[in-house]
């Protein structure tokens, strides 16, 4: 990362990182695209909630003869604004490519007081994929913090909390009401 990216108001990963991993609290973050903001701020965060993209993917599956399916995805979360920005960029890029839009990345603050947040062990594929952009960004964060990044990650041998603490990947199995959400903006 550079001095200008991520923007200073989102830069927090190094400050949250300790030898044991990323600190947690009742405040979590979710990265999304600006085109989804109005719906999210009205309906809340719903797992698999980007219905426009999901519908396009379903139509593509139907066109090529594959079966269509309904997915009950969880709501993805992370303890860092900076890590949420990564996922916001991914979502925005996908939506801009699919729909020829001009959306921008958006990070949401999520108050999870009294709500269970679980480690996202489903991230195993990301953890072992060679050259994965998210993992490369994490390595830089660890290096900047002066902490050794865990190498040779074997999803069959690591504890589920590894995904939460070391990789900053978590989820909520339930939707999150709009009143628990706010857009992260510069002060």
mmCIF file of C-alpha atoms in Angstrom:
data_model
loop_
_atom_site.group_PDB
_atom_site.id
_atom_site.type_symbol
_atom_site.label_atom_id
_atom_site.label_comp_id
_atom_site.label_asym_id
_atom_site.label_seq_id
_atom_site.Cartn_x
_atom_site.Cartn_y
_atom_site.Cartn_z
ATOM 1 C CA UNK A 1 0.000 0.000 0.000
ATOM 2 C CA UNK A 2 1.097 3.585 -0.466
ATOM 3 C CA UNK A 3 0.707 6.827 1.454
ATOM 4 C CA UNK A 4 -2.334 7.730 -0.671
ATOM 5 C CA UNK A 5 -3.928 4.286 -0.879
ATOM 6 C CA UNK A 6 -5.852 3.335 1.014
ATOM 7 C CA UNK A 7 -7.171 6.775 1.929
ATOM 8 C CA UNK A 8 -6.017 7.794 5.404
ATOM 9 C CA UNK A 9 -9.536 7.604 6.893
ATOM 10 C CA UNK A 10 -9.686 3.888 6.004
ATOM 11 C CA UNK A 11 -6.110 2.985 6.934
ATOM 12 C CA UNK A 12 -6.290 0.943 10.132
ATOM 13 C CA UNK A 13 -5.058 -2.617 9.441
ATOM 14 C CA UNK A 14 -1.544 -2.121 10.816
ATOM 15 C CA UNK A 15 -2.957 -0.517 13.982
ATOM 16 C CA UNK A 16 -5.299 -3.483 14.539
ATOM 17 C CA UNK A 17 -2.658 -6.134 13.916
ATOM 18 C CA UNK A 18 -0.908 -7.796 16.855
ATOM 19 C CA UNK A 19 1.232 -10.941 17.040
ATOM 20 C CA UNK A 20 -1.918 -12.993 17.704
ATOM 21 C CA UNK A 21 -3.734 -11.426 14.745
ATOM 22 C CA UNK A 22 -6.286 -8.687 14.197
ATOM 23 C CA UNK A 23 -7.994 -7.268 17.302
ATOM 24 C CA UNK A 24 -11.752 -7.488 17.382
ATOM 25 C CA UNK A 25 -14.511 -5.432 18.969
ATOM 26 C CA UNK A 26 -18.237 -4.914 18.466
ATOM 27 C CA UNK A 27 -17.441 -2.751 15.432
ATOM 28 C CA UNK A 28 -16.988 -4.565 12.125
ATOM 29 C CA UNK A 29 -16.855 -3.463 8.501
ATOM 30 C CA UNK A 30 -18.359 -4.531 5.197
ATOM 31 C CA UNK A 31 -17.126 -3.522 1.749
ATOM 32 C CA UNK A 32 -19.613 -2.935 -1.055
ATOM 33 C CA UNK A 33 -20.282 -0.863 -4.165
ATOM 34 C CA UNK A 34 -21.947 2.546 -4.103
ATOM 35 C CA UNK A 35 -24.750 1.309 -6.352
ATOM 36 C CA UNK A 36 -25.943 -0.991 -3.570
ATOM 37 C CA UNK A 37 -25.853 1.658 -0.820
ATOM 38 C CA UNK A 38 -29.445 2.887 -1.069
ATOM 39 C CA UNK A 39 -30.853 -0.630 -0.877
ATOM 40 C CA UNK A 40 -28.504 -1.627 1.955
ATOM 41 C CA UNK A 41 -29.248 1.487 4.005
ATOM 42 C CA UNK A 42 -32.981 0.768 3.615
ATOM 43 C CA UNK A 43 -33.131 -3.043 3.869
ATOM 44 C CA UNK A 44 -29.933 -3.765 5.784
ATOM 45 C CA UNK A 45 -27.238 -6.238 4.804
ATOM 46 C CA UNK A 46 -28.684 -9.456 3.452
ATOM 47 C CA UNK A 47 -26.487 -12.456 2.671
ATOM 48 C CA UNK A 48 -26.066 -12.746 -1.081
ATOM 49 C CA UNK A 49 -27.850 -9.398 -1.250
ATOM 50 C CA UNK A 50 -26.504 -8.169 -4.609
ATOM 51 C CA UNK A 51 -29.540 -9.509 -6.442
ATOM 52 C CA UNK A 52 -28.660 -7.732 -9.685
ATOM 53 C CA UNK A 53 -25.316 -9.553 -9.960
ATOM 54 C CA UNK A 54 -26.791 -12.830 -8.684
ATOM 55 C CA UNK A 55 -29.527 -12.667 -11.333
ATOM 56 C CA UNK A 56 -26.971 -12.073 -14.070
ATOM 57 C CA UNK A 57 -24.926 -15.067 -12.864
ATOM 58 C CA UNK A 58 -28.072 -17.244 -12.781
ATOM 59 C CA UNK A 59 -28.987 -16.169 -16.309
ATOM 60 C CA UNK A 60 -25.487 -17.038 -17.503
ATOM 61 C CA UNK A 61 -25.700 -20.478 -15.885
ATOM 62 C CA UNK A 62 -29.048 -21.076 -17.561
ATOM 63 C CA UNK A 63 -27.724 -19.950 -20.947
ATOM 64 C CA UNK A 64 -24.835 -22.407 -20.889
ATOM 65 C CA UNK A 65 -27.066 -25.238 -19.723
ATOM 66 C CA UNK A 66 -25.987 -25.464 -16.105
ATOM 67 C CA UNK A 67 -28.500 -25.795 -13.356
ATOM 68 C CA UNK A 68 -29.528 -22.674 -11.552
ATOM 69 C CA UNK A 69 -29.522 -22.570 -7.773
ATOM 70 C CA UNK A 70 -30.448 -20.388 -4.877
ATOM 71 C CA UNK A 71 -27.701 -19.543 -2.436
ATOM 72 C CA UNK A 72 -28.147 -18.471 1.164
ATOM 73 C CA UNK A 73 -24.841 -16.660 1.564
ATOM 74 C CA UNK A 74 -23.805 -15.098 4.857
ATOM 75 C CA UNK A 75 -22.913 -11.435 5.318
ATOM 76 C CA UNK A 76 -19.160 -11.054 5.068
ATOM 77 C CA UNK A 77 -17.396 -8.897 7.650
ATOM 78 C CA UNK A 78 -13.909 -7.896 8.707
ATOM 79 C CA UNK A 79 -12.530 -6.048 11.709
ATOM 80 C CA UNK A 80 -10.689 -3.519 9.514
ATOM 81 C CA UNK A 81 -11.907 -0.628 7.344
ATOM 82 C CA UNK A 82 -8.858 -1.176 5.173
ATOM 83 C CA UNK A 83 -9.575 -4.873 4.605
ATOM 84 C CA UNK A 84 -13.232 -4.061 3.896
ATOM 85 C CA UNK A 85 -12.027 -1.644 1.215
ATOM 86 C CA UNK A 86 -10.381 -4.567 -0.579
ATOM 87 C CA UNK A 87 -13.745 -6.358 -0.844
ATOM 88 C CA UNK A 88 -15.485 -3.091 -1.779
ATOM 89 C CA UNK A 89 -13.059 -2.694 -4.680
ATOM 90 C CA UNK A 90 -13.711 -6.276 -5.811
ATOM 91 C CA UNK A 91 -17.501 -5.822 -5.675
ATOM 92 C CA UNK A 92 -17.341 -2.474 -7.454
ATOM 93 C CA UNK A 93 -15.085 -3.814 -10.196
ATOM 94 C CA UNK A 94 -17.408 -6.769 -10.833
ATOM 95 C CA UNK A 95 -20.500 -4.569 -10.953
ATOM 96 C CA UNK A 96 -18.849 -1.977 -13.201
ATOM 97 C CA UNK A 97 -17.715 -4.712 -15.599
ATOM 98 C CA UNK A 98 -21.061 -6.564 -15.634
ATOM 99 C CA UNK A 99 -23.316 -3.545 -15.886
ATOM 100 C CA UNK A 100 -21.080 -0.845 -17.416
ATOM 101 C CA UNK A 101 -21.655 1.380 -14.407
ATOM 102 C CA UNK A 102 -19.492 3.995 -12.753
ATOM 103 C CA UNK A 103 -19.860 2.926 -9.121
ATOM 104 C CA UNK A 104 -17.200 3.435 -6.469
ATOM 105 C CA UNK A 105 -16.068 1.380 -3.449
ATOM 106 C CA UNK A 106 -17.891 2.008 -0.186
ATOM 107 C CA UNK A 107 -17.074 0.799 3.326
ATOM 108 C CA UNK A 108 -19.835 0.350 5.880
ATOM 109 C CA UNK A 109 -19.396 0.384 9.652
ATOM 110 C CA UNK A 110 -21.410 -2.401 11.259
ATOM 111 C CA UNK A 111 -22.383 -2.407 14.940
ATOM 112 C CA UNK A 112 -22.389 -6.080 15.923
ATOM 113 C CA UNK A 113 -23.004 -5.552 19.652
ATOM 114 C CA UNK A 114 -24.708 -8.695 20.942
ATOM 115 C CA UNK A 115 -24.571 -10.447 17.538
ATOM 116 C CA UNK A 116 -22.375 -13.457 16.854
ATOM 117 C CA UNK A 117 -19.574 -13.047 14.321
ATOM 118 C CA UNK A 118 -18.008 -16.277 13.078
ATOM 119 C CA UNK A 119 -14.638 -17.060 11.477
ATOM 120 C CA UNK A 120 -14.994 -17.433 7.700
ATOM 121 C CA UNK A 121 -13.359 -20.827 7.172
ATOM 122 C CA UNK A 122 -14.880 -20.776 3.703
ATOM 123 C CA UNK A 123 -11.935 -18.555 2.835
ATOM 124 C CA UNK A 124 -9.701 -21.626 2.632
ATOM 125 C CA UNK A 125 -9.573 -21.405 -1.166
ATOM 126 C CA UNK A 126 -8.321 -17.818 -0.966
ATOM 127 C CA UNK A 127 -5.704 -18.764 1.623
ATOM 128 C CA UNK A 128 -4.102 -21.442 -0.568
ATOM 129 C CA UNK A 129 -4.514 -19.808 -3.996
ATOM 130 C CA UNK A 130 -1.051 -18.823 -5.272
ATOM 131 C CA UNK A 131 -0.707 -15.065 -5.751
ATOM 132 C CA UNK A 132 -4.184 -14.216 -4.445
ATOM 133 C CA UNK A 133 -4.468 -10.404 -4.334
ATOM 134 C CA UNK A 134 -6.056 -10.357 -0.877
ATOM 135 C CA UNK A 135 -3.343 -12.572 0.575
ATOM 136 C CA UNK A 136 -0.645 -10.451 -1.078
ATOM 137 C CA UNK A 137 -2.164 -7.299 0.451
ATOM 138 C CA UNK A 138 -2.244 -9.023 3.855
ATOM 139 C CA UNK A 139 1.432 -9.930 3.540
ATOM 140 C CA UNK A 140 2.247 -6.253 2.991
ATOM 141 C CA UNK A 141 0.163 -5.286 6.038
ATOM 142 C CA UNK A 142 1.981 -7.823 8.207
ATOM 143 C CA UNK A 143 5.338 -6.603 6.879
ATOM 144 C CA UNK A 144 4.424 -2.963 7.579
ATOM 145 C CA UNK A 145 3.441 -3.961 11.132
ATOM 146 C CA UNK A 146 6.744 -5.827 11.603
ATOM 147 C CA UNK A 147 4.959 -9.135 12.201
ATOM 148 C CA UNK A 148 5.735 -12.367 10.365
ATOM 149 C CA UNK A 149 2.983 -13.470 8.015
ATOM 150 C CA UNK A 150 1.906 -17.094 8.490
ATOM 151 C CA UNK A 151 3.404 -19.065 5.592
ATOM 152 C CA UNK A 152 2.426 -22.499 4.278
ATOM 153 C CA UNK A 153 -1.216 -22.250 5.319
ATOM 154 C CA UNK A 154 -2.794 -25.695 5.324
ATOM 155 C CA UNK A 155 -6.596 -25.366 5.650
ATOM 156 C CA UNK A 156 -6.811 -28.995 6.824
ATOM 157 C CA UNK A 157 -4.644 -28.288 9.859
ATOM 158 C CA UNK A 158 -5.449 -24.758 11.000
ATOM 159 C CA UNK A 159 -8.030 -23.762 13.567
ATOM 160 C CA UNK A 160 -11.142 -21.909 12.349
ATOM 161 C CA UNK A 161 -10.155 -18.850 14.394
ATOM 162 C CA UNK A 162 -7.084 -18.519 12.148
ATOM 163 C CA UNK A 163 -9.325 -17.101 9.402
ATOM 164 C CA UNK A 164 -10.768 -14.508 11.746
ATOM 165 C CA UNK A 165 -7.661 -13.532 13.697
ATOM 166 C CA UNK A 166 -4.871 -13.931 11.143
ATOM 167 C CA UNK A 167 -6.709 -13.274 7.856
ATOM 168 C CA UNK A 168 -9.410 -10.834 8.985
ATOM 169 C CA UNK A 169 -12.211 -12.901 7.465
ATOM 170 C CA UNK A 170 -15.522 -13.303 9.280
ATOM 171 C CA UNK A 171 -19.244 -13.469 8.663
ATOM 172 C CA UNK A 172 -22.668 -13.186 10.211
ATOM 173 C CA UNK A 173 -25.084 -15.967 9.378
ATOM 174 C CA UNK A 174 -27.997 -13.553 9.807
ATOM 175 C CA UNK A 175 -28.885 -10.383 7.975
ATOM 176 C CA UNK A 176 -27.925 -7.123 9.645
ATOM 177 C CA UNK A 177 -30.609 -4.430 10.059
ATOM 178 C CA UNK A 178 -30.023 -1.002 8.508
ATOM 179 C CA UNK A 179 -30.046 0.727 11.895
ATOM 180 C CA UNK A 180 -26.755 -1.051 12.715
ATOM 181 C CA UNK A 181 -25.050 0.379 9.607
ATOM 182 C CA UNK A 182 -23.358 3.641 8.695
ATOM 183 C CA UNK A 183 -21.161 4.710 5.791
ATOM 184 C CA UNK A 184 -17.521 5.308 6.732
ATOM 185 C CA UNK A 185 -16.579 8.826 5.631
ATOM 186 C CA UNK A 186 -13.552 11.060 6.163
ATOM 187 C CA UNK A 187 -13.797 13.041 9.401
#
